[in-house]
Amino acid sequence: MTDGTEPGFIELAEVAKAFQVRRKAGRLRRSRHEVRAVDGISFTVGRGEMVGYIGPNGAGKSTTIKMLTGILVPSSGRIRVAGIDPSRERTRLARRMGVVFGQRTTLWWDLPLRDSYELVRRMYRVPYDTYRKNLDRCVELLDLGPLLATPVRQLSLGQRMRGDIAAALLHDPEVLYLDEPTIGLDVISKARVRDFLREVNASLGTTVLLTTHDLTDIEQLCRRVMVIDHGRLVYDGGLAGLHEVGESERTLVVDLAREMAPIEGVPGARTVKVEGPRQWLAFPASQSAAPVVAAVAERWPLVDLSVREPDIEDVIARMYTGRAE
Amino acid sequence: MAESFGRAASVRHGVRAYLLIVAMWVRSTLTYRASFVIMAVGNAAGSGLEFVAILLMFSHIDALGGFGLPEVALLYGASATALGLADLLLGNVERLGSRVRDGTLDVLLVRPAPVYVQVAADRFALRRIGRPLQALAVLGWALTRVQVDWTPGRVVLVVAMLLSGAAIFGAIFTLGAAFQFVAQDAAQVQNSFTYGGNAMLQYPPTVFSRELVRGATFVIPLAFVNWLPALRLLGRDDPLGLPGWVDFLGPVVAAVMCGGAALAWRAGLRGYRSTGS
Amino acid sequence: MFWHRTAGGGAVGGAVALYAAVARGGFRRYATYRTATAAGVFTNTVFGCLIAYTFQALWHERPHLGGYDQAQALTFVWVGQALLATVALTMGGGFHEEMQERIRSGDIAVDLYRPADLQLWWLAADLGRAGFQLLGRGVLPMVAGALLFDLALPASPLLWAAFLASVALAVTVSFALRYLVALSGFWLLDSSGVAVLSGLAAMFFSGTLLPLRVFPGTFGEVVRMLPWSSAHQVPADVLLGRYPGLGLLGALAFQAGWAAVLLAAGRLLQAAATRKVVVQGG
């Protein structure tokens, strides 16, 4: 019913997942307690969107992906992907989605890549023409040609990842989930994977949800980013907006005529570092740099200056620590 | 009616997926032909050695527990064929525990095919055909040597014995795999009932204590794999003195076991999907 | 596999400390698999019972077969079950699968260049593993067997001490055989076939299926001289007091001899493998 035209292609409403964890308490006794890996998450992703899903280790990213793909059944809440409840109709949804796990392959370990693809074609009942067309495109864009006869276990990590991504796309999935698709890859492989994902999203309109530790992935691929921490969604919006939420700061770097005591008394700014005649002043990213520059230039012997934009890694790190405290 | 239609379709779908995966593995196995032949022969020799041990015993004796060599060979052949078939077709489910541990079960859960089918078919090892072939050869020899007045009914009894025996062993493999959802390192336990069961069923029930035979009849109904039908075939009384019609219950017992195994598997998978471990 | 460097080294004392640490690591590593150990104890006990019943029937027909009375024959069965995991020759579960995998993946090239001796390293780890398996998987099935059946366990502490020495030698012979099997992976694309054949030979020629003294005529005599008899037949006979007086030393010397020969063969093969790796670059 919600299929196709509606913006909510992926819908989560108050989704939670709690695990019972047994811990050692003394030599033999074990105590049970509940861990809420995902603690009431709601969001929607429209068809054709490409969304980054980030958070520290153990924040609940993988658990969310596992619920979206139907591997795990949520403890509470409602999930719909293309109108389908993933945990109830796992195999029906499987035909319409592609999944890539960065840490483990979905390919058959001992089979050559080509045989794995052939098996995917038959298992997903992909019409031969579609399969041929998709495989050709993947082979070309991911440079898989020389690898097709190689058993998966002999592939390098980067080669395997490219092979896995191709396998996830042979059946024209409407949605592609990638769990850490660039983990452990070298710079060139990362660039190739990113180019390919951008191309797939743009030309085929495939909805993409990816988790990653590498924020460059997000910066280069996603207009929208969701941040999860301690099982809760702490941010959902554009990349730029992250800075405001994360209380990120820009830095004014000033070179003075000589070594001086740390600059004081500039409204909205504070000196964070002094190194010889060079000093660093931090001020809120939302604030204009002009009054800070003017205030410094007025009272100190300014030789040169530059403004540094906030680093997204710092922003995210600050968000995580901010919540943890 | 709609539901039964849907169930038939999903069974057909599952069988198709099983055959697809199996065919792929057979093809890939046959690319290393020499290695395959060595492994298949080794597999046959492995179960053959157990029969050699029986032959060595009979070089010292004429009867064991009142059974002569051809009769023991019949028991051996029937049980080993049943176990060999189950092991060939479903034996890989015993790797479930390691799949849970290394997380590759998740990969199977995102594919459009039943997880059980994928676990059973993955890494299908054609070399395991060595055991049932070797066992069938012993069974064939035994059937020509035992004193049986062959009728069509008795031929059906032999075929039903092998098929329900394979189904019973297959159900035990599956129950063992379902148990591994709970205890991932416990793959060995099911060996007690499959390979251990086979080691027991090779010998006449008269060799074992009454309690053991009773346990193998009523608790884990291994006696229906070969003991009860074979005793009927050989015209011998069963040591528990059960009514005669019990000897023909093999297929029923097999069906019940398979049903129970299916329920256990589902419960195990449901538990996994709610706990992720 | 864990690599544990000791500082300095060079001295014999350092080497002993190193391999002792490796052995402790092997012991501890297997001690963490609690469920697997429990499952193994269960399986060994079930198999022990089943084989014991068939042996009871066999010895009922032919008392004193192979020179054993019934209690001795049953003891033979339970010694076999107690040693199955410890000796690890018939079933998987030892170091060799890991070593095979390292050869297959090429990681072994790294191992060959370590400052520790490859064979001694693995031997120490395997002895540590065997030590745990003897305690964890040997004792309980033996106790179960003694409770369920009449066994002929000796009272003499000397026999038990000799038995323990014989078990240590059994593990060493088993190690040396499995080391050869694993090394075959340098020349064969897939050494699992060799491993299967080796396991079968071990099952048949160690006495696990049937005591080797029951094997007839010349065949029996030859089989009793093969290295596999060190794995089950000899330790069981040591415990059952089948070697009177100096014969006990002879039995241990027989095992030690095979251990030396097979370990030496392993060294030769290892040297050849190293040359092969150097020439072919793995």
CSV table of C-alpha atoms in Angstrom, one decimal, chain A residues 37 41 52-65 179-180 183 210-215 218 225-235 242 312-313 315-317 319-321 323:
chain,number,residue,atom,x,y,z
A,37,ALA,CA,20.6,-1.9,21.9
A,41,ILE,CA,14.0,5.0,17.1
A,52,GLY,CA,24.4,7.9,6.3
A,53,TYR,CA,23.8,6.1,9.6
A,54,ILE,CA,26.6,6.7,12.0
A,55,GLY,CA,27.4,6.3,15.7
A,56,PRO,CA,30.1,4.9,18.0
A,57,ASN,CA,30.7,1.2,18.4
A,58,GLY,CA,27.8,-0.5,20.1
A,59,ALA,CA,25.4,2.4,19.5
A,60,GLY,CA,22.9,0.2,17.8
A,61,LYS,CA,23.7,0.7,14.1
A,62,SER,CA,24.1,-2.9,13.2
A,63,THR,CA,21.1,-3.9,15.3
A,64,THR,CA,19.0,-1.4,13.3
A,65,ILE,CA,20.3,-2.8,10.0
A,179,ASP,CA,27.1,-2.1,6.9
A,180,GLU,CA,30.6,-0.5,7.0
A,183,ILE,CA,36.1,-0.7,6.4
A,210,LEU,CA,24.9,3.0,4.9
A,211,THR,CA,26.7,2.8,8.2
A,212,THR,CA,30.3,3.8,8.4
A,213,HIS,CA,33.1,4.8,10.7
A,214,ASP,CA,34.7,6.8,7.9
A,215,LEU,CA,33.0,10.2,7.8
A,218,ILE,CA,29.2,10.5,4.5
A,225,VAL,CA,22.9,11.8,8.0
A,226,MET,CA,21.4,10.1,11.1
A,227,VAL,CA,23.5,9.8,14.3
A,228,ILE,CA,22.6,7.1,16.8
A,229,ASP,CA,24.1,6.9,20.2
A,230,HIS,CA,23.1,4.6,23.1
A,231,GLY,CA,20.3,3.3,21.0
A,232,ARG,CA,18.7,6.6,20.4
A,233,LEU,CA,18.6,8.9,17.4
A,234,VAL,CA,20.4,12.0,18.4
A,235,TYR,CA,20.5,13.7,15.1
A,242,LEU,CA,25.4,18.7,12.5
A,312,ILE,CA,33.3,16.9,11.2
A,313,GLU,CA,35.1,14.1,13.1
A,315,VAL,CA,31.9,17.5,15.8
A,316,ILE,CA,30.7,13.9,16.0
A,317,ALA,CA,33.2,13.0,18.7
A,319,MET,CA,28.3,14.9,20.2
A,320,TYR,CA,29.1,11.4,21.5
A,321,THR,CA,31.0,12.6,24.6
A,323,ARG,CA,25.8,12.5,25.5
